GROMACS .gro file of C-alpha atoms in nm:
model
  188
    1SER     CA    1  -2.372  -1.318   6.295
    2TRP     CA    2  -2.309  -1.616   6.072
    3MET     CA    3  -2.604  -1.529   5.839
    4ALA     CA    4  -2.485  -1.170   5.791
    5ARG     CA    5  -2.131  -1.292   5.700
    6MET     CA    6  -2.275  -1.541   5.449
    7ARG     CA    7  -2.494  -1.274   5.294
    8THR     CA    8  -2.193  -1.037   5.265
    9ARG     CA    9  -1.979  -1.313   5.107
   10THR     CA   10  -2.257  -1.401   4.863
   11ILE     CA   11  -2.299  -1.037   4.762
   12LEU     CA   12  -1.921  -0.997   4.716
   13LEU     CA   13  -1.905  -1.318   4.509
   14LEU     CA   14  -2.193  -1.202   4.288
   15MET     CA   15  -2.028  -0.862   4.243
   16MET     CA   16  -1.700  -1.027   4.142
   17LEU     CA   17  -1.883  -1.251   3.894
   18ALA     CA   18  -2.066  -0.951   3.749
   19LEU     CA   19  -1.738  -0.760   3.718
   20ALA     CA   20  -1.571  -1.057   3.544
   21ALA     CA   21  -1.869  -1.091   3.308
   22ALA     CA   22  -1.858  -0.718   3.228
   23TRP     CA   23  -1.483  -0.736   3.157
   24GLY     CA   24  -1.535  -1.044   2.938
   25SER     CA   25  -1.810  -0.869   2.743
   26ALA     CA   26  -1.596  -0.559   2.699
   27ARG     CA   27  -1.303  -0.776   2.583
   28ALA     CA   28  -1.530  -0.949   2.331
   29VAL     CA   29  -1.640  -0.612   2.191
   30LEU     CA   30  -1.314  -0.413   2.215
   31GLY     CA   31  -1.060  -0.695   2.187
   32ALA     CA   32  -0.711  -0.688   2.330
   33PRO     CA   33  -0.505  -0.370   2.338
   34GLY     CA   34  -0.320  -0.306   2.012
   35ALA     CA   35   0.056  -0.268   1.983
   36THR     CA   36   0.022   0.016   1.730
   37ASN     CA   37  -0.234   0.272   1.618
   38ARG     CA   38  -0.460   0.118   1.353
   39TYR     CA   39  -0.664   0.276   1.075
   40VAL     CA   40  -0.964   0.120   0.899
   41VAL     CA   41  -1.109   0.271   0.581
   42VAL     CA   42  -1.484   0.337   0.593
   43ASP     CA   43  -1.513   0.518   0.260
   44GLY     CA   44  -1.309   0.753   0.041
   45ASP     CA   45  -1.276   1.028   0.303
   46THR     CA   46  -1.362   0.855   0.632
   47LEU     CA   47  -1.142   0.638   0.853
   48GLY     CA   48  -1.183   0.444   1.171
   49PHE     CA   49  -0.892   0.512   1.407
   50ILE     CA   50  -0.815   0.263   1.683
   51PRO     CA   51  -0.549   0.411   1.911
   52LYS     CA   52  -0.305   0.186   2.092
   53ASP     CA   53  -0.335   0.388   2.413
   54CYS     CA   54  -0.653   0.482   2.599
   55LEU     CA   55  -0.811   0.440   2.939
   56PHE     CA   56  -0.940   0.092   2.847
   57ALA     CA   57  -0.586  -0.031   2.764
   58ALA     CA   58  -0.493  -0.005   3.133
   59ALA     CA   59  -0.760  -0.270   3.200
   60GLY     CA   60  -0.626  -0.499   2.927
   61LEU     CA   61  -0.893  -0.396   2.678
   62GLY     CA   62  -0.868  -0.254   2.328
   63CYS     CA   63  -0.954   0.106   2.262
   64PRO     CA   64  -1.284   0.200   2.095
   65GLU     CA   65  -1.276   0.319   1.734
   66GLU     CA   66  -1.283   0.691   1.665
   67ARG     CA   67  -1.414   0.824   1.333
   68LEU     CA   68  -1.190   1.056   1.133
   69ARG     CA   69  -1.275   1.266   0.827
   70LEU     CA   70  -1.009   1.389   0.590
   71GLU     CA   71  -1.005   1.764   0.639
   72GLY     CA   72  -1.084   1.980   0.337
   73VAL     CA   73  -1.182   1.701   0.096
   74ASP     CA   74  -1.502   1.530  -0.013
   75ALA     CA   75  -1.457   1.194  -0.187
   76PHE     CA   76  -1.712   1.001  -0.387
   77GLU     CA   77  -1.952   0.797  -0.175
   78SER     CA   78  -1.886   0.420  -0.165
   79LYS     CA   79  -2.185   0.329  -0.383
   80GLN     CA   80  -2.155   0.626  -0.617
   81THR     CA   81  -2.103   0.578  -0.990
   82CYS     CA   82  -1.965   0.811  -1.257
   83SER     CA   83  -1.932   0.789  -1.633
   84ASP     CA   84  -1.596   0.782  -1.809
   85ALA     CA   85  -1.488   0.966  -2.126
   86MET     CA   86  -1.674   0.707  -2.338
   87ASP     CA   87  -1.988   0.752  -2.121
   88ARG     CA   88  -1.950   0.406  -1.961
   89MET     CA   89  -2.044   0.382  -1.595
   90TRP     CA   90  -1.772   0.304  -1.343
   91ASP     CA   91  -1.766   0.272  -0.964
   92CYS     CA   92  -1.593   0.599  -0.875
   93GLY     CA   93  -1.697   0.564  -0.509
   94LYS     CA   94  -1.536   0.220  -0.485
   95ALA     CA   95  -1.228   0.354  -0.664
   96ALA     CA   96  -1.191   0.637  -0.408
   97THR     CA   97  -1.238   0.393  -0.119
   98ASP     CA   98  -0.990   0.143  -0.269
   99ARG     CA   99  -0.732   0.416  -0.327
  100LEU     CA  100  -0.760   0.528   0.035
  101LYS     CA  101  -0.715   0.164   0.142
  102GLU     CA  102  -0.394   0.147  -0.063
  103LEU     CA  103  -0.262   0.459   0.108
  104VAL     CA  104  -0.363   0.343   0.457
  105ALA     CA  105  -0.186   0.010   0.400
  106ARG     CA  106   0.150   0.185   0.375
  107PRO     CA  107   0.363   0.129   0.687
  108ASP     CA  108   0.430   0.503   0.717
  109PHE     CA  109   0.062   0.606   0.711
  110SER     CA  110  -0.034   0.844   0.992
  111CYS     CA  111  -0.286   1.116   1.074
  112GLN     CA  112  -0.273   1.443   1.260
  113ILE     CA  113  -0.607   1.463   1.438
  114ASP     CA  114  -0.766   1.793   1.532
  115PRO     CA  115  -1.007   1.707   1.817
  116ALA     CA  116  -1.125   2.069   1.829
  117PHE     CA  117  -1.307   2.026   1.497
  118VAL     CA  118  -1.580   1.765   1.468
  119ASP     CA  119  -1.840   1.736   1.191
  120ARG     CA  120  -2.212   1.671   1.233
  121ARG     CA  121  -2.151   1.293   1.228
  122SER     CA  122  -1.905   1.316   1.521
  123ARG     CA  123  -1.602   1.260   1.299
  124GLU     CA  124  -1.284   1.440   1.399
  125PHE     CA  125  -1.108   1.626   1.119
  126SER     CA  126  -0.761   1.503   1.034
  127VAL     CA  127  -0.484   1.549   0.784
  128CYS     CA  128  -0.325   1.217   0.695
  129PHE     CA  129   0.005   1.130   0.530
  130ALA     CA  130   0.144   0.836   0.334
  131GLY     CA  131   0.492   0.840   0.188
  132GLY     CA  132   0.536   1.190   0.328
  133ARG     CA  133   0.249   1.315   0.109
  134ASP     CA  134  -0.086   1.459   0.213
  135VAL     CA  135  -0.348   1.188   0.145
  136GLY     CA  136  -0.627   1.440   0.083
  137ALA     CA  137  -0.409   1.613  -0.176
  138THR     CA  138  -0.338   1.278  -0.344
  139LEU     CA  139  -0.709   1.194  -0.375
  140VAL     CA  140  -0.797   1.538  -0.511
  141LYS     CA  141  -0.502   1.537  -0.753
  142GLU     CA  142  -0.610   1.195  -0.885
  143GLY     CA  143  -0.968   1.313  -0.945
  144LEU     CA  144  -1.121   1.089  -0.675
  145ALA     CA  145  -1.211   1.368  -0.432
  146PHE     CA  146  -1.284   1.741  -0.433
  147SER     CA  147  -1.178   2.043  -0.236
  148TYR     CA  148  -1.451   2.089   0.025
  149GLY     CA  149  -1.556   2.337   0.290
  150PRO     CA  150  -1.401   2.667   0.385
  151ASP     CA  151  -1.048   2.524   0.357
  152THR     CA  152  -0.945   2.592  -0.004
  153ARG     CA  153  -0.590   2.453   0.009
  154TYR     CA  154  -0.685   2.170  -0.231
  155LEU     CA  155  -0.861   2.393  -0.487
  156PRO     CA  156  -0.549   2.439  -0.705
  157LEU     CA  157  -0.504   2.059  -0.710
  158GLU     CA  158  -0.869   2.012  -0.806
  159ASN     CA  159  -0.826   2.260  -1.091
  160GLU     CA  160  -0.512   2.074  -1.201
  161ALA     CA  161  -0.697   1.738  -1.201
  162LYS     CA  162  -0.984   1.895  -1.395
  163ALA     CA  163  -0.753   2.043  -1.659
  164ALA     CA  164  -0.570   1.711  -1.696
  165ARG     CA  165  -0.902   1.518  -1.700
  166ARG     CA  166  -0.782   1.283  -1.425
  167GLY     CA  167  -1.014   1.036  -1.253
  168ALA     CA  168  -1.376   1.146  -1.263
  169TRP     CA  169  -1.284   1.463  -1.449
  170ALA     CA  170  -1.242   1.249  -1.763
  171GLY     CA  171  -1.619   1.199  -1.779
  172ARG     CA  172  -1.937   1.302  -1.598
  173PHE     CA  173  -2.025   1.284  -1.229
  174VAL     CA  174  -2.235   1.431  -0.951
  175ARG     CA  175  -2.035   1.593  -0.673
  176PRO     CA  176  -2.061   1.381  -0.357
  177GLN     CA  177  -2.228   1.661  -0.157
  178TYR     CA  178  -2.517   1.664  -0.407
  179TRP     CA  179  -2.521   1.285  -0.446
  180ARG     CA  180  -2.584   1.258  -0.069
  181LEU     CA  181  -2.887   1.485  -0.119
  182GLY     CA  182  -3.029   1.250  -0.382
  183ALA     CA  183  -2.891   1.392  -0.709
  184ARG     CA  184  -2.792   1.122  -0.958
  185LEU     CA  185  -2.606   1.118  -1.287
  186SER     CA  186  -2.855   1.165  -1.570
  187PRO     CA  187  -2.821   0.966  -1.893
  188GLU     CA  188  -2.696   1.172  -2.184
   0.00000   0.00000   0.00000
């Protein structure tokens, strides 16, 4: 009947409007698909990774951000402070974050993501490279991060930075893993 056809058309129109609104909302949140993989620095050892290809890209939407953690390193927390050789406070956490930003800004920056290993904050472990060099190794060698976890490949670099008094090793600091638990640098 005429009423049943009108009801069907109205329902179809409402469904199409709802679908268009949902796509528009998703586009507002995710944006347009990217032409390249993008990386965004969260802190000294955490990145946001926005891949160029995902299921959403087929619908003309950007891909959601994935969180990556540099495998085997623990960098100073963003708000963490250290003291230098003259016992003056400096923003070692900001320095670690800024250094990672410098490395990520290189056109040849890339990461090898290991989706099999995820930490308790749902970050996938990754080894990243800039200028053909391991980014985690660079941060540890510069005294802005530490060898961390069961992977000890960066321990020799940490010992080298310590011996040369590079970065935080020139003064006093609290290791990031203890800083996260509430430990703070005590005045001397």
